[in-house]
Structures are given as C-alpha cells and as structure tokens.
Coordinates of C-alpha atoms and ligand atoms in Angstrom, one line a residue:
X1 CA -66.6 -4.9 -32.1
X2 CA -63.6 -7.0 -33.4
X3 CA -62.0 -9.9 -32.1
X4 CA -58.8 -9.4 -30.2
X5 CA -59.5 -5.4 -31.8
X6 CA -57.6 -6.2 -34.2
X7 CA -58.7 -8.0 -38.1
X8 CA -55.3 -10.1 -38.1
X9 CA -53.8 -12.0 -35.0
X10 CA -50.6 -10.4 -35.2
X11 CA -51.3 -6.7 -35.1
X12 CA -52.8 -7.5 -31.4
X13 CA -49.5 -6.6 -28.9
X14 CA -50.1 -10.4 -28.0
X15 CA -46.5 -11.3 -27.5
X16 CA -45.5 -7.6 -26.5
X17 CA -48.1 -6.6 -24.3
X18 CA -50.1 -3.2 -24.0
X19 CA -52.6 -1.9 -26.4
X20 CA -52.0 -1.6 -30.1
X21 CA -51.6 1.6 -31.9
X22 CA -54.3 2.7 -34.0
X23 CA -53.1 4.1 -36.7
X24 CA -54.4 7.8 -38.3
X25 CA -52.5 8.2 -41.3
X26 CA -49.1 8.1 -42.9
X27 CA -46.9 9.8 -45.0
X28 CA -43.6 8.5 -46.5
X29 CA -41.6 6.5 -43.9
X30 CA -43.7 7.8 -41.3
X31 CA -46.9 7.0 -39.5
X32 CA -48.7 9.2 -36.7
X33 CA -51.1 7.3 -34.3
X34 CA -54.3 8.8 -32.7
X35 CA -53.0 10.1 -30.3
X36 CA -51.0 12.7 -33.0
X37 CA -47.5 10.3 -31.9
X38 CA -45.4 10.5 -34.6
X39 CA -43.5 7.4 -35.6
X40 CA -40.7 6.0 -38.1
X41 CA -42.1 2.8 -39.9
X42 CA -40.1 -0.5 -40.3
X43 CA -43.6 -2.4 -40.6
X44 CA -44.8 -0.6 -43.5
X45 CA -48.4 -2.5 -43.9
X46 CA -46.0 -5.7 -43.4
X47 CA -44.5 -5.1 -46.6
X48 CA -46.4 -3.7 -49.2
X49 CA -45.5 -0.4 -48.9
X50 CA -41.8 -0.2 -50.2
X51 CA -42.6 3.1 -51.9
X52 CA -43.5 4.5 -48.6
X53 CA -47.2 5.3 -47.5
X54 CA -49.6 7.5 -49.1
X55 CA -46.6 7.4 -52.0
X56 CA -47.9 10.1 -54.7
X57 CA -47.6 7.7 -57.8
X58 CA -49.9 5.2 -56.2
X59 CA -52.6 7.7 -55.2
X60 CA -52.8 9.7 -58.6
X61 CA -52.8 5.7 -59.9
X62 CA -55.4 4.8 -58.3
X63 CA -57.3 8.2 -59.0
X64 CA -57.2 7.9 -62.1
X65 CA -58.7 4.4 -62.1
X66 CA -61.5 5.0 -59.6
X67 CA -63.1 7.5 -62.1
X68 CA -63.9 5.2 -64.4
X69 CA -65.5 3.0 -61.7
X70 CA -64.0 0.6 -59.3
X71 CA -64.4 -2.9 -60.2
X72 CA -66.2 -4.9 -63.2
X73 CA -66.0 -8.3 -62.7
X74 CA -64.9 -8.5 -65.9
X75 CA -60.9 -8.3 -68.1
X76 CA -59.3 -5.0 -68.0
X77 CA -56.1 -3.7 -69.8
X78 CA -55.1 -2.6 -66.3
X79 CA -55.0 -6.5 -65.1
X80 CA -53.6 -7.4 -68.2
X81 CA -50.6 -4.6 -68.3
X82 CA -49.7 -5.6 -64.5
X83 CA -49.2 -9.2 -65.5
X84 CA -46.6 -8.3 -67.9
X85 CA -45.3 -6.4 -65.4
X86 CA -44.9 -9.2 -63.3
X87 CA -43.9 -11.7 -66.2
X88 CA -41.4 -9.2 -67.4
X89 CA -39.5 -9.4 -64.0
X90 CA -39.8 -13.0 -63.3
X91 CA -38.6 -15.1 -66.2
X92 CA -40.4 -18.2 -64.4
X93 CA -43.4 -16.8 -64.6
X94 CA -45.3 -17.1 -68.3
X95 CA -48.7 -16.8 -67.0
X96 CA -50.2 -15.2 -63.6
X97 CA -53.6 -15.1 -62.2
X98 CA -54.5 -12.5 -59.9
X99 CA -56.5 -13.0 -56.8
X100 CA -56.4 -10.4 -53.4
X101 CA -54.6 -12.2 -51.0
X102 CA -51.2 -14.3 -50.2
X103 CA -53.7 -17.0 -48.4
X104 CA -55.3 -17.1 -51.9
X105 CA -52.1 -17.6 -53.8
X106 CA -50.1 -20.3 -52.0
X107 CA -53.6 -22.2 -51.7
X108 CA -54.3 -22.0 -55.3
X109 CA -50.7 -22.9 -56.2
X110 CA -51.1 -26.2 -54.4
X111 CA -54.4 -26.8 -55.7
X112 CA -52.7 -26.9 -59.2
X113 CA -49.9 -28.1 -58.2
X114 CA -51.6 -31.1 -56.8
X115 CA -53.9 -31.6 -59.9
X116 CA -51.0 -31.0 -62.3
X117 CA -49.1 -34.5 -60.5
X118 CA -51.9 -36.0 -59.2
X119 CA -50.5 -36.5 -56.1
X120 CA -51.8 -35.0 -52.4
X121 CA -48.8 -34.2 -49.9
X122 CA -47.1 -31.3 -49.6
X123 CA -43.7 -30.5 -48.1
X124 CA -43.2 -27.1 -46.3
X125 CA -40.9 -26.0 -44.0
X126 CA -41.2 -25.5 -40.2
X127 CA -41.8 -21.4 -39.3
X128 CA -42.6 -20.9 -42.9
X129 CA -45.7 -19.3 -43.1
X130 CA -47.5 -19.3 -46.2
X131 CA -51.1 -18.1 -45.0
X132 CA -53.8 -19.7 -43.0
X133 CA -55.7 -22.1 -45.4
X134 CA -56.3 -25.5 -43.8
X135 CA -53.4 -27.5 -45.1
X136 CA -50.8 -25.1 -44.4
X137 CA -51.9 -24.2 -40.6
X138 CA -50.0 -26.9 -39.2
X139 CA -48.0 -27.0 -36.1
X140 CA -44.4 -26.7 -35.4
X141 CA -42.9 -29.9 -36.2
X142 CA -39.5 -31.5 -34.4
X143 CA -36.0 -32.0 -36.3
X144 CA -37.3 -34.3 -39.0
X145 CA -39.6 -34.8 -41.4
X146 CA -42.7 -34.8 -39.8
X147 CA -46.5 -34.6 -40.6
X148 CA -48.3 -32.2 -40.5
X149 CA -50.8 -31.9 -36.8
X150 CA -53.3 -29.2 -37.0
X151 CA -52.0 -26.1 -36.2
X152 CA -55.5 -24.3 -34.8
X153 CA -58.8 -25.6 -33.5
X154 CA -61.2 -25.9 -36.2
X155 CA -58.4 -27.7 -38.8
X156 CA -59.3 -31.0 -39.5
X157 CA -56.6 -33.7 -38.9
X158 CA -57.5 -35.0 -42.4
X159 CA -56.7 -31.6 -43.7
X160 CA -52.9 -31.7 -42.0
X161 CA -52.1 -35.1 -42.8
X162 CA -51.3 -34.2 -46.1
X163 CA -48.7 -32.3 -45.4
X164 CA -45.4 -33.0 -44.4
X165 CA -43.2 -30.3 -42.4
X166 CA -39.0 -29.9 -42.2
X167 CA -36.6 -28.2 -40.7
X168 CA -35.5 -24.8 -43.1
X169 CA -32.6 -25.2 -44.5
X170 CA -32.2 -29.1 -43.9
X171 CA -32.1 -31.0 -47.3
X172 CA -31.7 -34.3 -45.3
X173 CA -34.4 -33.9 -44.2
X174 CA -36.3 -33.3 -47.8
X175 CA -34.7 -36.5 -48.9
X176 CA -35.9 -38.4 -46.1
X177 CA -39.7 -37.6 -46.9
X178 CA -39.1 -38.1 -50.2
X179 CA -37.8 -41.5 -49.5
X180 CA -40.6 -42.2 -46.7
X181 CA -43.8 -41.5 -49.2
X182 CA -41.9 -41.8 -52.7
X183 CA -44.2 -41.2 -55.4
X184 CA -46.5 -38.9 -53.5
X185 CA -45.2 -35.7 -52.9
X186 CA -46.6 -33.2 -55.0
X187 CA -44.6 -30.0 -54.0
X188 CA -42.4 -27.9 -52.0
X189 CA -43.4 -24.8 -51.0
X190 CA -41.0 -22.8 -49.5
X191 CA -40.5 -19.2 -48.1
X192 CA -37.3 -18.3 -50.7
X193 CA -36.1 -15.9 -47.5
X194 CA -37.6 -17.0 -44.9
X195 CA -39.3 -14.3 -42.9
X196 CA -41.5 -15.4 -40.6
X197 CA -39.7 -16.8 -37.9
X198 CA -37.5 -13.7 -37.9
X199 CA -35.1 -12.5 -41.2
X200 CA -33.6 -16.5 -42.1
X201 CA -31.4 -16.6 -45.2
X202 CA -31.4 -19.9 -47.5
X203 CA -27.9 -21.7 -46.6
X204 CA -25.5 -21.6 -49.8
X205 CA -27.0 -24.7 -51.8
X206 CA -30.6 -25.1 -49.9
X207 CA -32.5 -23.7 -52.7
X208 CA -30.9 -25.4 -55.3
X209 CA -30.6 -28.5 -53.7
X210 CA -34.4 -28.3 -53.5
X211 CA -34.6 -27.7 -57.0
X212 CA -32.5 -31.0 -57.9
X213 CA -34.7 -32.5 -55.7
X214 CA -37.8 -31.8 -57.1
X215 CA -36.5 -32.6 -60.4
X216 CA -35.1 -36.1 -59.7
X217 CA -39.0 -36.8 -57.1
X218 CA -41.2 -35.5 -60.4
X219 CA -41.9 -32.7 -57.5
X220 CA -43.3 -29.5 -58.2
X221 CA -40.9 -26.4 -56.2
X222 CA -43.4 -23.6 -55.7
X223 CA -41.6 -20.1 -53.9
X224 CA -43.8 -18.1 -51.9
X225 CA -42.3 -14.7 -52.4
X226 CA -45.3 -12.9 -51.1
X227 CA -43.0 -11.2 -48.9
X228 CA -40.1 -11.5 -50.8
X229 CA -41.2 -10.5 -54.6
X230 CA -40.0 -7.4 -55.9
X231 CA -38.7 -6.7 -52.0
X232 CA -34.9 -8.2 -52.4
X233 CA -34.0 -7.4 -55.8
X234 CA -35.5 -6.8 -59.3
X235 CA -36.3 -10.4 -60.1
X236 CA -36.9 -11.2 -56.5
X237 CA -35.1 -13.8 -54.0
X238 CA -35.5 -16.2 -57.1
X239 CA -33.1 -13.7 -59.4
X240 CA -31.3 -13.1 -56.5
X241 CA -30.4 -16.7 -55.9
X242 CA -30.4 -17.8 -59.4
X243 CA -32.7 -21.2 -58.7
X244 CA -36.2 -21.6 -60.9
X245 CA -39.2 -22.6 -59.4
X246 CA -42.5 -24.1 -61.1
X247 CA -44.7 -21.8 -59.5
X248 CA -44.2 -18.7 -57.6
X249 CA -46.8 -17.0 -54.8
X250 CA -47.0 -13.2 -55.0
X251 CA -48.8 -11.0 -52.4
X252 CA -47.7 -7.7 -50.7
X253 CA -45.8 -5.0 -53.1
X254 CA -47.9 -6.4 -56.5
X255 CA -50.9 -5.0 -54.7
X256 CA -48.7 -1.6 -53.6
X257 CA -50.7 -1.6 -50.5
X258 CA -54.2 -2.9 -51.8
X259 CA -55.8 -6.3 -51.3
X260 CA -54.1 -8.3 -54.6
X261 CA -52.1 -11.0 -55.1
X262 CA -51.0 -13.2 -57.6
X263 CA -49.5 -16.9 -58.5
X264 CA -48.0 -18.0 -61.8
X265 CA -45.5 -19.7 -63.2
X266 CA -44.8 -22.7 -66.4
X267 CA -47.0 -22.4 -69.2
X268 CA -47.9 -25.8 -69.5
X269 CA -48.8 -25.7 -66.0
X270 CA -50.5 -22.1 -65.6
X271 CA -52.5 -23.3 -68.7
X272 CA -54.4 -26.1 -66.6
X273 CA -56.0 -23.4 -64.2
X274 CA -60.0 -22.7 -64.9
X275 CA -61.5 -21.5 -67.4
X276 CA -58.2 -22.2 -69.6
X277 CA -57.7 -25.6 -67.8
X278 CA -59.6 -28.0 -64.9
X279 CA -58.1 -26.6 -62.0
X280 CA -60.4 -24.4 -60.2
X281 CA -60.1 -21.0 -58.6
X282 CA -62.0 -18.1 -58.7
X283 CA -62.7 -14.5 -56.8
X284 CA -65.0 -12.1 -56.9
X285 CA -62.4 -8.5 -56.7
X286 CA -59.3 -10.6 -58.6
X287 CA -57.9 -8.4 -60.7
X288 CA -59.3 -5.5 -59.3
X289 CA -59.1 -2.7 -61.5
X290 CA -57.9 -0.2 -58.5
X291 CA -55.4 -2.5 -56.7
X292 CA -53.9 -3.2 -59.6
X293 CA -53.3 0.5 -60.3
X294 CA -51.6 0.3 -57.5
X295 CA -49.5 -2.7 -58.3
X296 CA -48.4 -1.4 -61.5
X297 CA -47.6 1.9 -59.7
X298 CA -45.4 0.3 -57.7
X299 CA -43.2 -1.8 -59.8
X300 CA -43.4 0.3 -62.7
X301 CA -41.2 2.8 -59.7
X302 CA -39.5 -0.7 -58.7
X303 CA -37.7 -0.7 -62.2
X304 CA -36.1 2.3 -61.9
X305 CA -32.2 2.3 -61.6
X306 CA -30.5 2.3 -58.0
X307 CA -33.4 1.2 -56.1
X308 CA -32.8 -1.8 -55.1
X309 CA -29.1 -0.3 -53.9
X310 CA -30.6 2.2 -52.2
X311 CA -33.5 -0.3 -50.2
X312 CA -30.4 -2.8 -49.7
X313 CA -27.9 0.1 -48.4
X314 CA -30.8 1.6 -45.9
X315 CA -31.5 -2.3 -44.4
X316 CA -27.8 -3.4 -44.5
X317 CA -26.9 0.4 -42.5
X318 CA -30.0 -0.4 -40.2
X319 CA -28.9 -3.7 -39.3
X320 CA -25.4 -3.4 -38.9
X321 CA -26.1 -0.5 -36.8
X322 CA -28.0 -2.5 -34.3
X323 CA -25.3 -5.0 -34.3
X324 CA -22.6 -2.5 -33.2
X325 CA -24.7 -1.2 -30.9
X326 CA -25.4 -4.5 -29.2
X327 CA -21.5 -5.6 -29.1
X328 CA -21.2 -1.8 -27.3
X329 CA -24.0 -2.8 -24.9
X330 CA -23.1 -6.3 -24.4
X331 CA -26.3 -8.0 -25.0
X332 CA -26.7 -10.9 -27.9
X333 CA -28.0 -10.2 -30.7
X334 CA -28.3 -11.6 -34.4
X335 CA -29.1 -9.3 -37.2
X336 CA -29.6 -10.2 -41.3
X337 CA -31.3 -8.1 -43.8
X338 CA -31.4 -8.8 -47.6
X339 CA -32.3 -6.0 -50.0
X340 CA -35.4 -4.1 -48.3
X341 CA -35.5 -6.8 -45.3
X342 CA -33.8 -7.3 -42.2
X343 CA -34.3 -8.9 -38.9
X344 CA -33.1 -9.2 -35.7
X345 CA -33.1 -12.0 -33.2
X346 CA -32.4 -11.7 -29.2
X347 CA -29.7 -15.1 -29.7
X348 CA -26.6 -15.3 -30.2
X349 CA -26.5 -17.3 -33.6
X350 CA -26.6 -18.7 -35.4
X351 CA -30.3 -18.9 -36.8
X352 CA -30.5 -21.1 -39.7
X353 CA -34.0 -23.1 -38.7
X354 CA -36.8 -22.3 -36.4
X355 CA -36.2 -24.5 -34.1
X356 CA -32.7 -22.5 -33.6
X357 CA -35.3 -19.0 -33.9
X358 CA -36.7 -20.3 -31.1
X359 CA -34.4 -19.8 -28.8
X360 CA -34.5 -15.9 -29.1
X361 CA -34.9 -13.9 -25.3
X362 CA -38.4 -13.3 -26.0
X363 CA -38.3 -11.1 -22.5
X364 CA -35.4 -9.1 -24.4
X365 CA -37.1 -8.8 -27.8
X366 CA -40.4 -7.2 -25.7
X367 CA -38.3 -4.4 -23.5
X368 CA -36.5 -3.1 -26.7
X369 CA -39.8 -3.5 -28.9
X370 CA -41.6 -1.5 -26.1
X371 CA -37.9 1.3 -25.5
X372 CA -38.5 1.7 -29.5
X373 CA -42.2 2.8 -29.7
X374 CA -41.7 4.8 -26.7
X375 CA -38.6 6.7 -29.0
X376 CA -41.0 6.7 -31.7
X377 CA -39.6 4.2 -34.1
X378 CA -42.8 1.3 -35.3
X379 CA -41.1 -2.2 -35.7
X380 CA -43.3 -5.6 -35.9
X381 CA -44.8 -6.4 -32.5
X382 CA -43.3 -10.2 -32.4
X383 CA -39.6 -11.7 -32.4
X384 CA -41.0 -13.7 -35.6
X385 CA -41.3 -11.3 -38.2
X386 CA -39.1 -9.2 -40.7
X387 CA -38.7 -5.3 -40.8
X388 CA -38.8 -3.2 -44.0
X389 CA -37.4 -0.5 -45.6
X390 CA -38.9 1.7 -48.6
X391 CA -37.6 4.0 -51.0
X392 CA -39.1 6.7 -48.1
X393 CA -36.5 6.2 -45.4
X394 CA -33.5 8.5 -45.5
X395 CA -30.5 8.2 -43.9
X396 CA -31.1 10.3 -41.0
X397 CA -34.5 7.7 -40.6
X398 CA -31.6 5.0 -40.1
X399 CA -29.7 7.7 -37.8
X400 CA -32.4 8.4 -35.7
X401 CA -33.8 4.7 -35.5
X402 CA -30.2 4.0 -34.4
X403 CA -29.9 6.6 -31.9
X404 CA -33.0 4.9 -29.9
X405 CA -31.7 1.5 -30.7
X406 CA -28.9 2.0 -28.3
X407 CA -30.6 3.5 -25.4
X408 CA -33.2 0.4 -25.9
X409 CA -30.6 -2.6 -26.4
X410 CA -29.1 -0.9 -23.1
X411 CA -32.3 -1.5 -21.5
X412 CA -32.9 -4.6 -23.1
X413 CA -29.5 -5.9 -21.8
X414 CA -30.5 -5.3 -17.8
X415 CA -32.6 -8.1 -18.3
X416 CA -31.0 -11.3 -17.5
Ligands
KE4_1 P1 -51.9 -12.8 -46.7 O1 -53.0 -13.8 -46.8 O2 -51.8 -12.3 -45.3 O3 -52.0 -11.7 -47.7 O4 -50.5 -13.5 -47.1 C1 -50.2 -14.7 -46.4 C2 -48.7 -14.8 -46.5 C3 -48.2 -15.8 -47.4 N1 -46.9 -16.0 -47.5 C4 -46.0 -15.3 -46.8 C5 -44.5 -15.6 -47.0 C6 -46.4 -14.3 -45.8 O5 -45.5 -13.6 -45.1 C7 -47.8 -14.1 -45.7 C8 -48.3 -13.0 -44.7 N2 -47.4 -12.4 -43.9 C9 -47.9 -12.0 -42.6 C10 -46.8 -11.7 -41.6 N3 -45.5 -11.8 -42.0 C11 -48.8 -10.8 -42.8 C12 -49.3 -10.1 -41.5 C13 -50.5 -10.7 -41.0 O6 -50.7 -11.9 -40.9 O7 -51.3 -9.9 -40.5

C-alpha cells in the first residue's frame, strides 16, 4: 500500500536488511512492536521525543487543545506563546514562523535568505542533510568546493547548480567558493552538529570561522538545528558554541512529536517574509493549534533545571560505555555524543567530514544493529544517523543497553 512500506526512506531496513518493526505503542523510553517485543528506544521518533513517548504533559497538552477544536487556519495564543518560547531560548531569534516540517524550514530560510541578498547560490556542507527540497538533494561532492549534481531522479540539474557543496569542517574550502563565485553566495547552511552522516562535532573554530566568513562575503549563516534545537543544551548547539547565526531552522523537539517546525531569526530579516514582507511562504496546518501544545509542552519541561545534565550524563555514559566495550572486544570503533546525542561509527577515527564517515565497516555497523534489536535495544537502522536520549531513560536503560552492547560488538568484531 506504501512504497518501500515505509512513508520515509530511512525507516525501510534498506542498509540493514530484514523487515522493519512496526511499531504498537510506546511508553517512556520504551517501545513494544507488534509482535508485543519489547524494546529500549535510542531513535525516539528521530528526535522529537526527548521527553520520552506518550510523555504525560504532552498528552494532557494536547487534550486540552483538541477540545476546543483542532485547527483554525487562523492566529492563536497557543502559536503565539510557543514563539516566545522559542525566542526566549534563542537570543538570535526575534521572530519565527511556524510551518510542519524541517523540509519546510531550511527551504523557506533559503527562500529569504536569497531574496534578502539577492543573490542565488547556496553553500552547504557534504553529509549535511537539511531535507529533501530540490536544491538541497544534491549528491555527495569530492574534497573541494564543488557544485551541486542532482542528488535523485526527478531533481532538475538547474535546481542543483545553485548550490555549492564542501567538505564539513573545512573552511578552506568555504574560502575557496567564496573566492570562485564572489558576490554570489547568498548563505551557508549548515548542520551546527552534524548528525546525519553519524554524530560529527564542529572542529574548535569551524563555526566561527564561518561566521567571520559570512560577515566579511555579505553572506547570510543560516543553522539548521532541526535536530539539534533544544536537543544539546538550553539555547541549542548555537548557545552551546557561542557563534550567531542570521537564521536558524527548527524541526523535531518544537513540535514534541507532532508535525511542526519553525525558522526565524534577525528582525530586519524575519520582517521581509509574507504577509509582513515579499518573501513568500505559506501552509495550510502551520501553527497548528495541537502541535504546538505539544511544542510548548515540551520546552516549557526543557527549562527545567538539571536537564540538560541529566540528557548529557545518560548520552556521555552510553557512549563511553560502548567505547570500553569495543577496546575490551577489540573491534574499532568511534563514539561522540553531545548533550542528548551520540553516535557511533565502525572506524577508527577520526571522523571529522563525510568523506572520513564514509569509511565506517558498514558490514560491522549491520551485525551489531541486527545483535541489538535481537537484545531488545531500537537504535537508527543506518551507520549515518545519531541516537537520542530523553529525560525517560534511566540509568539501568544505559546498563542494560550496555550489557547487549558487548555481546553484539563481540559479534560484530568476528567479522573481518
Ligand atoms: P523533516 O522534513 O524530516 O521534518 O526534517 C528534515 C531535516 C532537516 N534538517 C536536519 C538536520 C534533519 O536531520 C532533518 C531530518 N532528519 C531525518 C534523519 N536524521 C529524519 C528522519 C527521516 O528522514 O525519516
């Protein structure tokens, strides 16, 4: 009834093999499958869920809400008192629009980026993924500055030429395409943490060097924290690392599990968007008056003292396990987790790019994925994503998780 069975690519076991789990409920940091299997979470909705699922704040939110109806079409307070929400955590951001998905928010933010310069490229980063609009579906570039080739059938070559692709973390490389089409770049956009080619931290220096930059180019620097926002610290990866972007791309934990999203940013920017300014976007459900219950649900528990200590403590204990483990066992491994992230990469290290992320033992990666949902523990079914944490997972979650980890890094390790 559904291609691949699956309504997103990645759920689909492609690069793991067998059939995916369908999924009957969850509660907390657990989820139980059809079937009545029981299993600990490090997926958790790919993110959203960093109060756990089925958290009881969220669903008495979103009661309350529904009574009144679900969706107007028109302002609410509830739209209105989320956006301070967000604007109160993210000092960059003086304005926000909502819309119901991270595809929505990065392509928006480009939209105005682009009519706010009036120029057309865009510069993003290889294994960055920022969504699956046209411009941004481009393939995996080499070690420089290269542009953009279309990434999937059906993406025009005019829609990819646009858009110029570097390595992570290389800032040489951002100087060379500034120097190669000066005058004609109108943004960065860049994955603050990057965590789609595994768990990649910014190098010391590569986010501020971006910002100098884009500063000294008359760039914009938009941060996609869909995954990131609220998921690393209170002010997300951009508080955590202290660098200002123009725009920022929200997704994920704003809509606590529901379809919402969000971009915002500068004033006199923000302030160009339609009906306010020319720039236009629009959605039918944006600002939906029961996802953002559940937004505001969510961060209004985010800003609660110690959480972020404890997400960061469960990840950090989680990650370092699995390292010790895999010295004990002898296989290589590379492990990162910041705040309520982590990843873990079958390579010895280190992973700084994705060209470098490619060169994980994908063969590895698929015998401990498979030793892991056979012990009952739900990780991401592909060697390019990040795990999660929520304020669910206790320490005898990380315990137990561990205590499968090393029976499936041993197996992992028979394989050459
Ligand atoms: P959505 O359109 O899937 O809501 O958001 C796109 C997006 C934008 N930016 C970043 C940094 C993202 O990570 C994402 C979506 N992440 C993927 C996997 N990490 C979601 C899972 C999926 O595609 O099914």
């Amino acid at each position: 009834m559904i291609p691949g069975g699956v309504n997103s690519p990645v759920r689909g076991f492609g690069s793991v093999g067998g059939t995916p789990l369908f999924i009957d409920r969850g509660k907390g940091s657990r989820i139980w499958d059809i079937d009545g299997n029981e299993y600990i979470d490090y997926v958790g909705s790919w993110g959203p869920l960093i109060l756990g699922h089925a958290a009881p704040p969220i669903l008495k939110a979103m009661r309350e809400v529904m009574k009144r109806g679900t969706s107007f079409g028109a302002p609410t307070e509830i739209e209105t008192q989320l956006a301070e929400a967000i604007c109160r955590a993210l000092p960059s951001v003086k304005k926000v629009r909502m819309v119901s998905s991270g595809t929505e928010a990065t392509m928006s933010a480009i939209r105005l980026a682009r009519g706010c310069t009036g120029r057309d490229r865009v510069l993003k980063f290889e294994g960055c993924y920022h969504g699956h609009s046209d411009g941004l579906l481009v393939g995996a570039g080499s070690g420089v500055a290269t542009l953009g080739i279309p990434g999937s059938p059906g993406v025009p070559a005019a829609m990819t030429e646009l858009t110029v692709q570097a390595p992570y973390n290389n800032l040489e490389a951002v100087v060379e395409a500034f120097a190669r089409w000066p005058g004609e770049i109108a943004c960065i956009i860049v994955e603050p943490i990057a965590g789609n080619m595994g768990c990649v931290p910014p190098r010391p220096g590569f986010l501020k060097g971006l910002r100098t930059l884009c500063d000294a180019e008359g760039a914009l620097l938009i941060f996609d924290e869909v995954m990131t926002g609220f998921r690393v610290a209170k002010g997300s990866a951009q508080g955590l690392y202290g660098v200002r972007p123009d725009l920022t791309c929200l997704g994920k934990i704003v809509g606590g599990g529901m379809p919402a999203a969000a971009y915002g940013g500068r004033n006199d920017l923000m302030r160009q968007v339609a009906p306010a300014g020319d720039v236009y976007q629009a959605g039918t459900l944006s600002g939906n008056p029961v996802a953002m219950a559940a937004g505001l649900a969510t961060l209004e528990r985010l800003e609660e003292p110690g959480v972020y200590e404890q997400l960061g403590a469960r990840a950090q204990a989680l990650a370092q396990g699995l390292q010790r483990h895999a010295d004990e066992v002898g296989v290589e491994l590379t492990t990162t987790s910041v705040g309520g992230m982590f990843g873990f990469s079958f390579h010895p290290g280190p992973i700084e790019c994705f060209a470098q992320a490619q060169e994980n033992h994908e063969g590895r990666f698929r015998r401990f994925f498979t030793r892991m949902m056979q012990g009952g523990i739900n990780l991401a079914p592909s060697a390019y994503e990040t795990g999660f944490v929520s304020l669910a997972h206790t320490p005898s979650d990380i315990q137990r998780t561990l205590e499968v980890a090393r029976k499936a890094l041993e197996a992992a390790a028979r394989i050459r």
